[in-house]
Amino acid sequence: MVKEKQYQEAYEKIEVPSEVVKQAIRKGVQRGTTIKHNKKPIWKVASIIAVVFMVALVSVSITFPSFAERLPIVGSIYDFFKEDNQEFVFKEYEDKSTGINVTEESNGVSVTITDAVYDRESITIAYKIKSEKDLGDGAVLSGNLEIEEIANTLNEGSMPPKKIGENEYAGLLIATLVTGQEADQIHVNWKGNTIISFDGDQQMRTSGNWSFEFTLDSLESKTQNFAENNYTSTTDGFSVELTRTTTTPISRDFHFKEQIDRDLDGWIEEEWDIILFDYKVYDDLGKEYDSIGLSSYGDKFDKGHRIRTTVIDEEATSLRIIPIVEIYDRKVNLVKEPFYLKPIHVPLNK
């Protein structure tokens, strides 16, 4: 398990809002060892930096890319993530993605963006890294992301990378967009300047210039609002409200408002520091949907949270969403076993 000192060292190197970063890093550190109800952790313990990416706010300028060579795709990047519970979340992506197939090489490392998809809620970019030397257990591309039509992204995150061959790695970047800034078509500029790689608990950096520019058309989407209909679960000072969902051909996103009573005794008596929410999603046919977290923002008492599942079964008429509460102290210790709140029952528009 990653030590508290190592967490602190990683945290101090990132210049982003401290409370948000602390929450995400602690979430990643604990995921692999404390939550028993999930099939597999989304964030792996060794990949702290991937969790940090998920919460780093992006508002930057970017230059045009240098010469890029077009190469054919062999297989799908999404396929490399099927061993985890992301198998279902990403299974529709390949057919709906836009082929990019552009490679940039710098400082002995080549990066190929194979394809990307934009669904008005987020942008997902699939890419490969090939190095002249071993980069350890995993490697991700870090840099500045700019979308001409959108002022800034809400969160920019990377799934834990996969080592797919000798000195070769697969990666997925997910940039979550602020609600209300959607466009039918977007122009994306991604200027990668650092390859961050991991070997056990060690983190290494390779500087370079990997710049890409491409255009994406939006997938169709449909939003269902719940904010005024009181789809809420409240138990002993913990409250979750479903505010909206958005359906696309590749997924369904759920937006939640999470609140915790600041006067609960546990804040002092049990030294609560961070309270996080997870979710189980079922339909009325009995099917359970795996999910990934897209973004979380706010303070420790009042937060917004967005998760993503695969497309809901067309025959389903309602959903049952079960919030799960996880409480940690300042040393990132789980204070008590995660516990469920009352289910939220949600009708589906057809």
PDB file of N, CA and C in Angstrom, residues 62-68 104 188-192 209-214:
ATOM      1  N   ILE A  62      -2.673  26.605 -26.020  1.00  0.00           N
ATOM      2  CA  ILE A  62      -1.969  25.500 -26.674  1.00  0.00           C
ATOM      3  C   ILE A  62      -1.521  25.938 -28.064  1.00  0.00           C
ATOM      4  N   THR A  63      -0.426  25.431 -28.564  1.00  0.00           N
ATOM      5  CA  THR A  63       0.054  25.759 -29.900  1.00  0.00           C
ATOM      6  C   THR A  63      -0.340  24.679 -30.879  1.00  0.00           C
ATOM      7  N   PHE A  64      -0.200  24.949 -32.168  1.00  0.00           N
ATOM      8  CA  PHE A  64      -0.529  23.949 -33.181  1.00  0.00           C
ATOM      9  C   PHE A  64       0.510  22.838 -33.189  1.00  0.00           C
ATOM     10  N   PRO A  65       0.121  21.606 -33.554  1.00  0.00           N
ATOM     11  CA  PRO A  65       1.052  20.478 -33.524  1.00  0.00           C
ATOM     12  C   PRO A  65       2.082  20.549 -34.634  1.00  0.00           C
ATOM     13  N   SER A  66       3.199  19.886 -34.393  1.00  0.00           N
ATOM     14  CA  SER A  66       4.227  19.781 -35.422  1.00  0.00           C
ATOM     15  C   SER A  66       3.872  18.644 -36.374  1.00  0.00           C
ATOM     16  N   PHE A  67       4.782  18.320 -37.273  1.00  0.00           N
ATOM     17  CA  PHE A  67       4.544  17.274 -38.274  1.00  0.00           C
ATOM     18  C   PHE A  67       4.116  15.969 -37.625  1.00  0.00           C
ATOM     19  N   ALA A  68       3.080  15.344 -38.156  1.00  0.00           N
ATOM     20  CA  ALA A  68       2.590  14.075 -37.613  1.00  0.00           C
ATOM     21  C   ALA A  68       2.464  13.065 -38.737  1.00  0.00           C
ATOM     22  N   GLU A 104       3.065  11.144 -33.069  1.00  0.00           N
ATOM     23  CA  GLU A 104       4.105  12.146 -32.833  1.00  0.00           C
ATOM     24  C   GLU A 104       5.253  11.460 -32.099  1.00  0.00           C
ATOM     25  N   VAL A 188     -10.192  20.103 -31.193  1.00  0.00           N
ATOM     26  CA  VAL A 188      -9.398  19.725 -30.024  1.00  0.00           C
ATOM     27  C   VAL A 188      -7.915  19.926 -30.299  1.00  0.00           C
ATOM     28  N   ASN A 189      -7.225  20.567 -29.374  1.00  0.00           N
ATOM     29  CA  ASN A 189      -5.769  20.685 -29.400  1.00  0.00           C
ATOM     30  C   ASN A 189      -5.228  20.057 -28.120  1.00  0.00           C
ATOM     31  N   TRP A 190      -4.378  19.081 -28.261  1.00  0.00           N
ATOM     32  CA  TRP A 190      -3.773  18.429 -27.086  1.00  0.00           C
ATOM     33  C   TRP A 190      -2.259  18.482 -27.240  1.00  0.00           C
ATOM     34  N   LYS A 191      -1.614  19.235 -26.372  1.00  0.00           N
ATOM     35  CA  LYS A 191      -0.165  19.374 -26.406  1.00  0.00           C
ATOM     36  C   LYS A 191       0.435  18.608 -25.234  1.00  0.00           C
ATOM     37  N   GLY A 192       0.885  17.392 -25.509  1.00  0.00           N
ATOM     38  CA  GLY A 192       1.539  16.608 -24.476  1.00  0.00           C
ATOM     39  C   GLY A 192       2.976  17.067 -24.294  1.00  0.00           C
ATOM     40  N   ASN A 209       7.718  16.727 -26.788  1.00  0.00           N
ATOM     41  CA  ASN A 209       6.679  17.495 -27.464  1.00  0.00           C
ATOM     42  C   ASN A 209       5.833  16.558 -28.314  1.00  0.00           C
ATOM     43  N   TRP A 210       4.627  16.267 -27.836  1.00  0.00           N
ATOM     44  CA  TRP A 210       3.689  15.414 -28.556  1.00  0.00           C
ATOM     45  C   TRP A 210       2.393  16.211 -28.723  1.00  0.00           C
ATOM     46  N   SER A 211       2.212  16.867 -29.845  1.00  0.00           N
ATOM     47  CA  SER A 211       1.081  17.773 -30.048  1.00  0.00           C
ATOM     48  C   SER A 211       0.136  17.241 -31.116  1.00  0.00           C
ATOM     49  N   PHE A 212      -1.163  17.371 -30.854  1.00  0.00           N
ATOM     50  CA  PHE A 212      -2.176  16.836 -31.759  1.00  0.00           C
ATOM     51  C   PHE A 212      -3.300  17.854 -31.934  1.00  0.00           C
ATOM     52  N   GLU A 213      -3.894  17.833 -33.115  1.00  0.00           N
ATOM     53  CA  GLU A 213      -5.042  18.681 -33.417  1.00  0.00           C
ATOM     54  C   GLU A 213      -6.025  17.877 -34.255  1.00  0.00           C
ATOM     55  N   PHE A 214      -7.307  17.864 -33.855  1.00  0.00           N
ATOM     56  CA  PHE A 214      -8.312  17.119 -34.615  1.00  0.00           C
ATOM     57  C   PHE A 214      -9.702  17.662 -34.312  1.00  0.00           C
TER      58      PHE A 214
END
